[in-house]
Amino acid sequence: MRLITRHWGAMGAFIALGVLLGAFSGLFNPQVEPQLRTKPAVYSGEQYLVTTAKVAPEDFVSASLVAKENTHVSSRVLAQLHTLEVRAGQLVKKGQLLATLEDTQLRASMEEIRAQSRANEAQLSQAQKQLSRSETLLSKGLVANNQMDEWQSKVDELKARRAALTEQLSGAQAALSYTRLHAPLSGVVVERLQEPGSMLSPGVPIVEIFNPASLQVRGAVRSSLAGQLKVGDTLQVELKALSTSVMGTISEIVPVADSLARQFEIKLDIVPPKGSKPGMYAQISLPSKPLKRVVIPLQYVKRTGQLTMVYVVEQGIKQRRLVRLGQALGEDVVVVSGLAAGEVLAIASTPS
């Protein structure tokens, strides 16, 4: 009896499980009759045949605007910076006083040399007079020859000292002139590198100056393109910060390539537009051979957010297709991918 009860209990559990699975699978829901999808209408509007055209690919080189005439004005003596007459951004003319150095010690040294020179001249004058008298006495046999030689040596020694002191005085005067620093060229002060009171050693820069009228563009091109360029070639240079383009002439091609990047540096002379400053970013357009590319009118391209698409006629039906665009050519644009020559675009606003 117990076995029969267990048997019916198990069957009841299986039946309940089956009913539950049927409910979840929609077995007891009313059936929906299948419906046929509406067939898209055949496109009969205006069409455009996609073709190719020869396009010179855009090949740019990143470059920088640099000053062709750029210099650091430095100290040539060990001295303290006394005054600095200019500030960053200030226009200066060639020969204009830029800074002065402390010159008290140099002036004292120069005066000491002058005093020594005066004393030496007095001694030399006295020695020459004595030598002249000795020559007169020697002719009369009143002095010995060795006495004559001693006075001649004295005169020669004082003359040598005169020459040495003259050289020392010239050096002191030159050093004193180095305490007044003048602009070596007309231009703009880039930066004050020292301030009054600083102790300067020879070679320490004080200010930096550049000539804004002599700017040039410098960039690096890969070795495969460097061989196609030569000095005198004219290339277009775009200055992004100024939203303008200028033509530059190659003035120099560095003959040694960068061993790591395998690139050659080129330098282009330009007529700098207003507002140009060293350090600005530039792009150099390099010449390249035209290649066949798929080109379509830009007006046939539709945009949805960041996506670009066109309507293509396939088997008579207008369908959307994503495309990737490349170089803009005025009213046309290069299609990089998504479209091939010989395909047809639907350009009339008819329903698909």
Coordinates of C-alpha atoms in Angstrom, one line a residue:
M1 CA 0.0 0.0 0.0
R2 CA 2.9 2.3 0.8
L3 CA 4.5 1.6 -2.6
I4 CA 1.2 2.5 -4.4
T5 CA 1.0 5.8 -2.5
R6 CA 4.6 6.7 -3.4
H7 CA 4.0 5.8 -7.0
W8 CA 1.0 8.2 -7.3
G9 CA 2.9 10.9 -5.4
A10 CA 5.8 10.8 -7.9
M11 CA 3.4 10.9 -10.9
G12 CA 1.7 13.9 -9.4
A13 CA 5.0 15.7 -9.0
F14 CA 5.9 15.0 -12.7
I15 CA 2.5 16.3 -13.9
A16 CA 2.8 19.5 -11.8
L17 CA 6.3 20.1 -13.3
G18 CA 5.0 19.6 -16.8
V19 CA 2.2 22.1 -16.3
L20 CA 4.6 24.6 -14.9
L21 CA 7.0 24.2 -17.9
G22 CA 4.1 24.6 -20.3
A23 CA 3.0 27.8 -18.6
F24 CA 6.5 29.3 -18.9
S25 CA 6.8 28.3 -22.5
G26 CA 3.5 29.9 -23.5
L27 CA 1.7 26.7 -24.2
F28 CA -1.6 28.0 -22.7
N29 CA -1.3 31.5 -24.4
P30 CA -3.5 32.2 -27.4
Q31 CA -1.7 31.7 -30.7
V32 CA -0.8 34.7 -32.8
E33 CA -1.1 34.3 -36.5
P34 CA 2.2 35.0 -38.4
Q35 CA 2.2 38.1 -40.6
L36 CA 4.3 38.8 -43.6
R37 CA 6.8 41.7 -43.5
T38 CA 6.1 44.6 -45.8
K39 CA 8.5 44.5 -48.8
P40 CA 10.5 47.7 -49.2
A41 CA 9.5 49.8 -52.1
V42 CA 11.8 49.9 -55.2
Y43 CA 13.8 53.1 -55.4
S44 CA 13.1 55.1 -58.4
G45 CA 14.6 58.5 -57.6
E46 CA 17.8 60.3 -58.7
Q47 CA 21.0 58.3 -58.6
Y48 CA 24.7 59.0 -58.5
L49 CA 27.4 56.6 -59.8
V50 CA 30.4 56.4 -57.5
T51 CA 33.7 56.9 -59.3
T52 CA 37.4 57.3 -58.5
A53 CA 39.7 60.3 -59.0
K54 CA 43.4 60.9 -58.6
V55 CA 44.0 62.5 -55.2
A56 CA 47.3 63.7 -53.8
P57 CA 47.3 62.2 -50.3
E58 CA 47.8 64.6 -47.4
D59 CA 51.3 64.1 -45.9
F60 CA 52.1 66.4 -43.0
V61 CA 55.2 66.8 -40.9
S62 CA 54.9 68.2 -37.4
A63 CA 57.3 71.2 -37.0
S64 CA 58.0 74.2 -34.8
L65 CA 58.6 77.9 -35.4
V66 CA 62.0 78.8 -34.2
A67 CA 64.1 82.0 -34.2
K68 CA 66.9 81.9 -36.9
E69 CA 68.7 84.7 -35.0
N70 CA 68.7 83.9 -31.3
T71 CA 71.4 84.7 -28.8
H72 CA 72.2 84.8 -25.1
V73 CA 74.0 87.9 -23.8
S74 CA 76.5 86.6 -21.2
S75 CA 79.0 88.0 -18.8
R76 CA 82.6 87.9 -19.9
V77 CA 84.1 88.7 -16.5
L78 CA 83.7 87.6 -12.9
A79 CA 81.6 90.4 -11.4
Q80 CA 78.3 91.2 -9.7
L81 CA 75.3 92.2 -11.8
H82 CA 74.7 95.9 -11.0
T83 CA 71.7 96.9 -13.2
L84 CA 69.5 95.2 -15.8
E85 CA 67.8 97.7 -18.1
V86 CA 65.3 95.5 -20.0
R87 CA 62.4 93.2 -19.4
A88 CA 60.9 90.2 -21.2
G89 CA 58.9 91.2 -24.3
Q90 CA 60.7 94.5 -24.7
L91 CA 62.0 95.6 -28.1
V92 CA 65.7 96.5 -28.2
K93 CA 67.9 97.9 -30.9
K94 CA 71.4 96.7 -31.8
G95 CA 73.9 98.4 -29.5
Q96 CA 71.4 99.3 -26.9
L97 CA 72.6 99.1 -23.2
L98 CA 71.2 96.0 -21.6
A99 CA 73.0 95.6 -18.3
T100 CA 75.9 96.9 -16.2
L101 CA 78.2 95.0 -13.9
E102 CA 80.0 96.1 -10.8
D103 CA 83.3 97.7 -11.9
T104 CA 84.8 99.1 -8.8
Q105 CA 87.5 96.5 -8.5
L106 CA 88.3 96.6 -12.2
R107 CA 88.7 100.4 -12.1
A108 CA 91.0 100.1 -9.1
S109 CA 93.2 97.6 -10.9
M110 CA 93.4 99.8 -13.9
E111 CA 94.4 102.8 -11.8
E112 CA 97.1 100.7 -10.1
I113 CA 98.5 99.7 -13.5
R114 CA 98.5 103.3 -14.7
A115 CA 100.4 104.3 -11.5
Q116 CA 103.0 101.6 -12.1
S117 CA 103.3 102.8 -15.7
R118 CA 104.0 106.4 -14.6
A119 CA 106.6 105.2 -12.1
N120 CA 108.2 103.0 -14.8
E121 CA 108.3 105.9 -17.2
A122 CA 110.0 108.1 -14.7
Q123 CA 112.6 105.4 -14.0
L124 CA 113.1 104.8 -17.7
S125 CA 113.7 108.5 -18.4
Q126 CA 116.3 108.7 -15.6
A127 CA 118.0 105.5 -16.9
Q128 CA 118.1 106.8 -20.4
K129 CA 119.7 110.1 -19.2
Q130 CA 122.3 108.2 -17.2
L131 CA 123.0 106.0 -20.2
S132 CA 123.6 109.0 -22.4
R133 CA 126.0 110.5 -19.9
S134 CA 127.9 107.2 -19.6
E135 CA 128.3 107.2 -23.4
T136 CA 129.9 110.6 -23.3
L137 CA 132.2 109.6 -20.4
L138 CA 133.1 106.4 -22.2
S139 CA 134.3 108.3 -25.2
K140 CA 136.6 110.2 -22.9
G141 CA 137.8 107.1 -21.2
L142 CA 136.4 108.1 -17.8
V143 CA 134.1 105.1 -17.3
A144 CA 134.6 101.4 -17.8
N145 CA 132.7 99.3 -20.4
N146 CA 131.0 97.2 -17.7
Q147 CA 129.5 100.4 -16.2
M148 CA 128.1 101.2 -19.6
D149 CA 126.6 97.7 -20.0
E150 CA 124.9 98.0 -16.6
W151 CA 123.0 101.2 -17.6
Q152 CA 122.1 99.7 -21.0
S153 CA 120.6 96.6 -19.3
K154 CA 118.6 98.9 -17.0
V155 CA 117.2 100.8 -19.9
D156 CA 116.2 97.5 -21.7
E157 CA 114.6 96.1 -18.5
L158 CA 112.5 99.3 -18.0
K159 CA 111.4 99.2 -21.7
A160 CA 110.3 95.6 -21.4
R161 CA 108.4 96.5 -18.2
R162 CA 106.8 99.4 -20.2
A163 CA 105.5 96.9 -22.8
A164 CA 104.2 94.6 -20.2
L165 CA 102.4 97.3 -18.3
T166 CA 100.9 98.6 -21.6
E167 CA 99.5 95.1 -22.3
Q168 CA 98.1 94.9 -18.7
L169 CA 96.5 98.3 -19.1
S170 CA 94.9 97.2 -22.4
G171 CA 93.5 94.1 -20.7
A172 CA 92.1 96.1 -17.8
Q173 CA 90.4 98.5 -20.2
A174 CA 88.9 95.6 -22.1
A175 CA 87.7 94.0 -18.9
L176 CA 86.2 97.3 -17.8
S177 CA 84.4 97.6 -21.2
Y178 CA 82.8 94.1 -20.5
T179 CA 81.0 95.6 -17.6
R180 CA 78.6 97.3 -20.0
L181 CA 76.6 94.8 -22.0
H182 CA 75.0 95.9 -25.2
A183 CA 72.4 94.2 -27.5
P184 CA 74.3 92.3 -30.3
L185 CA 71.2 92.5 -32.6
S186 CA 67.8 94.2 -32.8
G187 CA 65.0 92.1 -31.6
V188 CA 62.8 91.1 -28.6
V189 CA 63.9 90.1 -25.2
V190 CA 62.7 86.6 -24.6
E191 CA 63.7 86.2 -20.9
R192 CA 65.7 87.8 -18.1
L193 CA 67.9 85.0 -16.8
Q194 CA 69.5 86.9 -13.9
E195 CA 68.5 89.6 -11.6
P196 CA 70.6 92.6 -10.1
G197 CA 72.8 91.4 -7.3
S198 CA 73.6 88.0 -8.8
M199 CA 77.3 87.0 -8.9
L200 CA 78.2 86.2 -12.4
S201 CA 81.0 84.0 -13.9
P202 CA 82.3 84.3 -17.4
G203 CA 79.8 82.7 -19.8
V204 CA 76.8 83.0 -17.5
P205 CA 73.8 84.2 -19.7
I206 CA 71.9 87.3 -18.5
V207 CA 69.2 87.8 -21.1
E208 CA 68.0 86.0 -24.3
I209 CA 67.1 88.0 -27.4
F210 CA 65.6 86.8 -30.7
N211 CA 64.9 88.6 -34.0
P212 CA 61.2 88.3 -34.8
A213 CA 61.8 89.1 -38.5
S214 CA 64.0 86.1 -39.0
L215 CA 61.8 83.1 -38.0
Q216 CA 62.1 79.7 -39.7
V217 CA 60.3 76.4 -39.5
R218 CA 62.1 73.2 -38.5
G219 CA 60.7 69.7 -38.8
A220 CA 61.9 66.1 -39.3
V221 CA 61.0 64.0 -42.3
R222 CA 61.4 60.3 -42.8
S223 CA 64.4 59.2 -44.9
S224 CA 62.2 57.9 -47.7
L225 CA 60.8 61.4 -48.3
A226 CA 64.0 63.4 -47.6
G227 CA 65.5 62.1 -50.8
Q228 CA 62.7 63.8 -52.8
L229 CA 63.4 67.2 -51.3
K230 CA 66.2 69.7 -52.1
V231 CA 67.3 73.1 -51.0
G232 CA 65.2 75.8 -52.7
D233 CA 61.9 73.7 -52.8
T234 CA 58.8 75.6 -51.7
L235 CA 56.4 73.9 -49.3
Q236 CA 53.2 75.0 -47.6
V237 CA 53.4 75.6 -43.9
E238 CA 50.2 75.8 -41.7
L239 CA 50.3 77.7 -38.4
K240 CA 47.4 76.3 -36.4
A241 CA 47.6 78.9 -33.6
L242 CA 47.2 81.7 -36.1
S243 CA 44.7 79.9 -38.4
T244 CA 46.8 80.7 -41.5
S245 CA 49.2 79.2 -44.0
V246 CA 52.4 80.5 -45.5
M247 CA 54.8 79.3 -48.1
G248 CA 58.3 78.3 -46.9
T249 CA 61.5 77.8 -48.8
I250 CA 63.9 75.0 -47.8
S251 CA 67.1 76.6 -46.7
E252 CA 68.8 73.6 -45.2
I253 CA 68.6 69.9 -45.1
V254 CA 70.7 68.4 -42.3
P255 CA 72.7 65.7 -44.1
V256 CA 72.8 63.3 -41.1
A257 CA 69.7 61.4 -40.0
D258 CA 68.6 60.7 -36.5
S259 CA 70.0 57.2 -35.7
L260 CA 66.8 56.3 -33.7
A261 CA 64.0 57.8 -35.7
R262 CA 65.7 57.6 -39.1
Q263 CA 64.6 61.2 -39.9
F264 CA 66.3 64.2 -41.4
E265 CA 65.8 67.7 -40.1
I266 CA 64.7 70.3 -42.7
K267 CA 64.7 74.1 -42.2
L268 CA 62.4 76.4 -44.1
D269 CA 62.6 80.2 -44.3
I270 CA 59.3 82.0 -44.1
V271 CA 57.9 85.5 -44.0
P272 CA 56.4 85.3 -40.5
P273 CA 52.8 86.5 -40.3
K274 CA 51.7 88.9 -37.6
G275 CA 51.6 87.4 -34.2
S276 CA 54.3 84.7 -34.9
K277 CA 56.3 83.6 -32.0
P278 CA 59.1 81.0 -31.5
G279 CA 57.8 77.7 -30.2
M280 CA 54.5 77.8 -32.1
Y281 CA 53.3 74.5 -33.6
A282 CA 53.4 74.2 -37.4
Q283 CA 52.6 71.6 -40.1
I284 CA 54.6 71.2 -43.3
S285 CA 52.8 69.8 -46.3
L286 CA 55.0 67.4 -48.2
P287 CA 54.7 66.6 -51.9
S288 CA 53.3 63.2 -52.7
K289 CA 52.2 61.2 -55.8
P290 CA 48.5 61.3 -56.7
L291 CA 46.6 58.0 -56.0
K292 CA 43.2 56.7 -57.1
R293 CA 40.6 57.2 -54.4
V294 CA 36.8 56.9 -54.2
V295 CA 35.5 60.5 -54.2
I296 CA 31.9 61.6 -53.8
P297 CA 30.1 64.9 -53.2
L298 CA 30.1 65.9 -49.6
Q299 CA 26.4 66.8 -49.8
Y300 CA 25.5 63.1 -50.2
V301 CA 27.0 62.2 -46.8
K302 CA 24.6 62.1 -43.8
R303 CA 25.8 62.5 -40.3
T304 CA 24.3 61.0 -37.1
G305 CA 26.4 62.0 -34.1
Q306 CA 29.9 60.7 -34.8
L307 CA 28.7 58.4 -37.6
T308 CA 28.8 59.2 -41.3
M309 CA 26.7 57.3 -43.8
V310 CA 25.3 57.3 -47.3
Y311 CA 22.2 55.8 -49.0
V312 CA 23.2 53.0 -51.5
V313 CA 20.9 51.4 -54.0
E314 CA 21.3 47.6 -53.8
Q315 CA 19.1 45.4 -56.0
G316 CA 16.8 48.4 -56.5
I317 CA 16.4 49.1 -52.7
K318 CA 17.7 52.2 -50.9
Q319 CA 19.7 51.2 -47.9
R320 CA 21.9 53.0 -45.4
R321 CA 25.6 52.2 -45.2
L322 CA 28.2 53.5 -42.8
V323 CA 31.3 54.9 -44.4
R324 CA 34.7 56.3 -43.2
L325 CA 35.7 59.6 -44.7
G326 CA 39.2 60.9 -45.4
Q327 CA 40.6 64.0 -47.0
A328 CA 38.2 66.9 -47.9
L329 CA 38.5 68.2 -51.4
G330 CA 36.5 71.4 -51.5
E331 CA 32.9 70.2 -52.1
D332 CA 34.0 66.6 -52.4
V333 CA 35.4 64.1 -49.9
V334 CA 37.5 61.0 -50.1
V335 CA 35.8 57.8 -48.9
V336 CA 38.4 55.6 -47.1
S337 CA 36.1 52.6 -46.6
G338 CA 32.5 51.4 -46.9
L339 CA 32.1 52.3 -50.6
A340 CA 33.5 51.1 -53.9
A341 CA 33.6 52.6 -57.4
G342 CA 30.7 51.5 -59.6
E343 CA 28.2 51.4 -56.7
V344 CA 25.1 53.7 -56.9
L345 CA 24.0 56.3 -54.4
A346 CA 20.4 57.2 -53.8
I347 CA 20.3 61.0 -53.6
A348 CA 16.6 61.8 -53.9
S349 CA 14.6 62.0 -50.7
T350 CA 12.2 59.1 -51.4
P351 CA 11.2 56.6 -48.7
S352 CA 13.2 53.5 -48.5

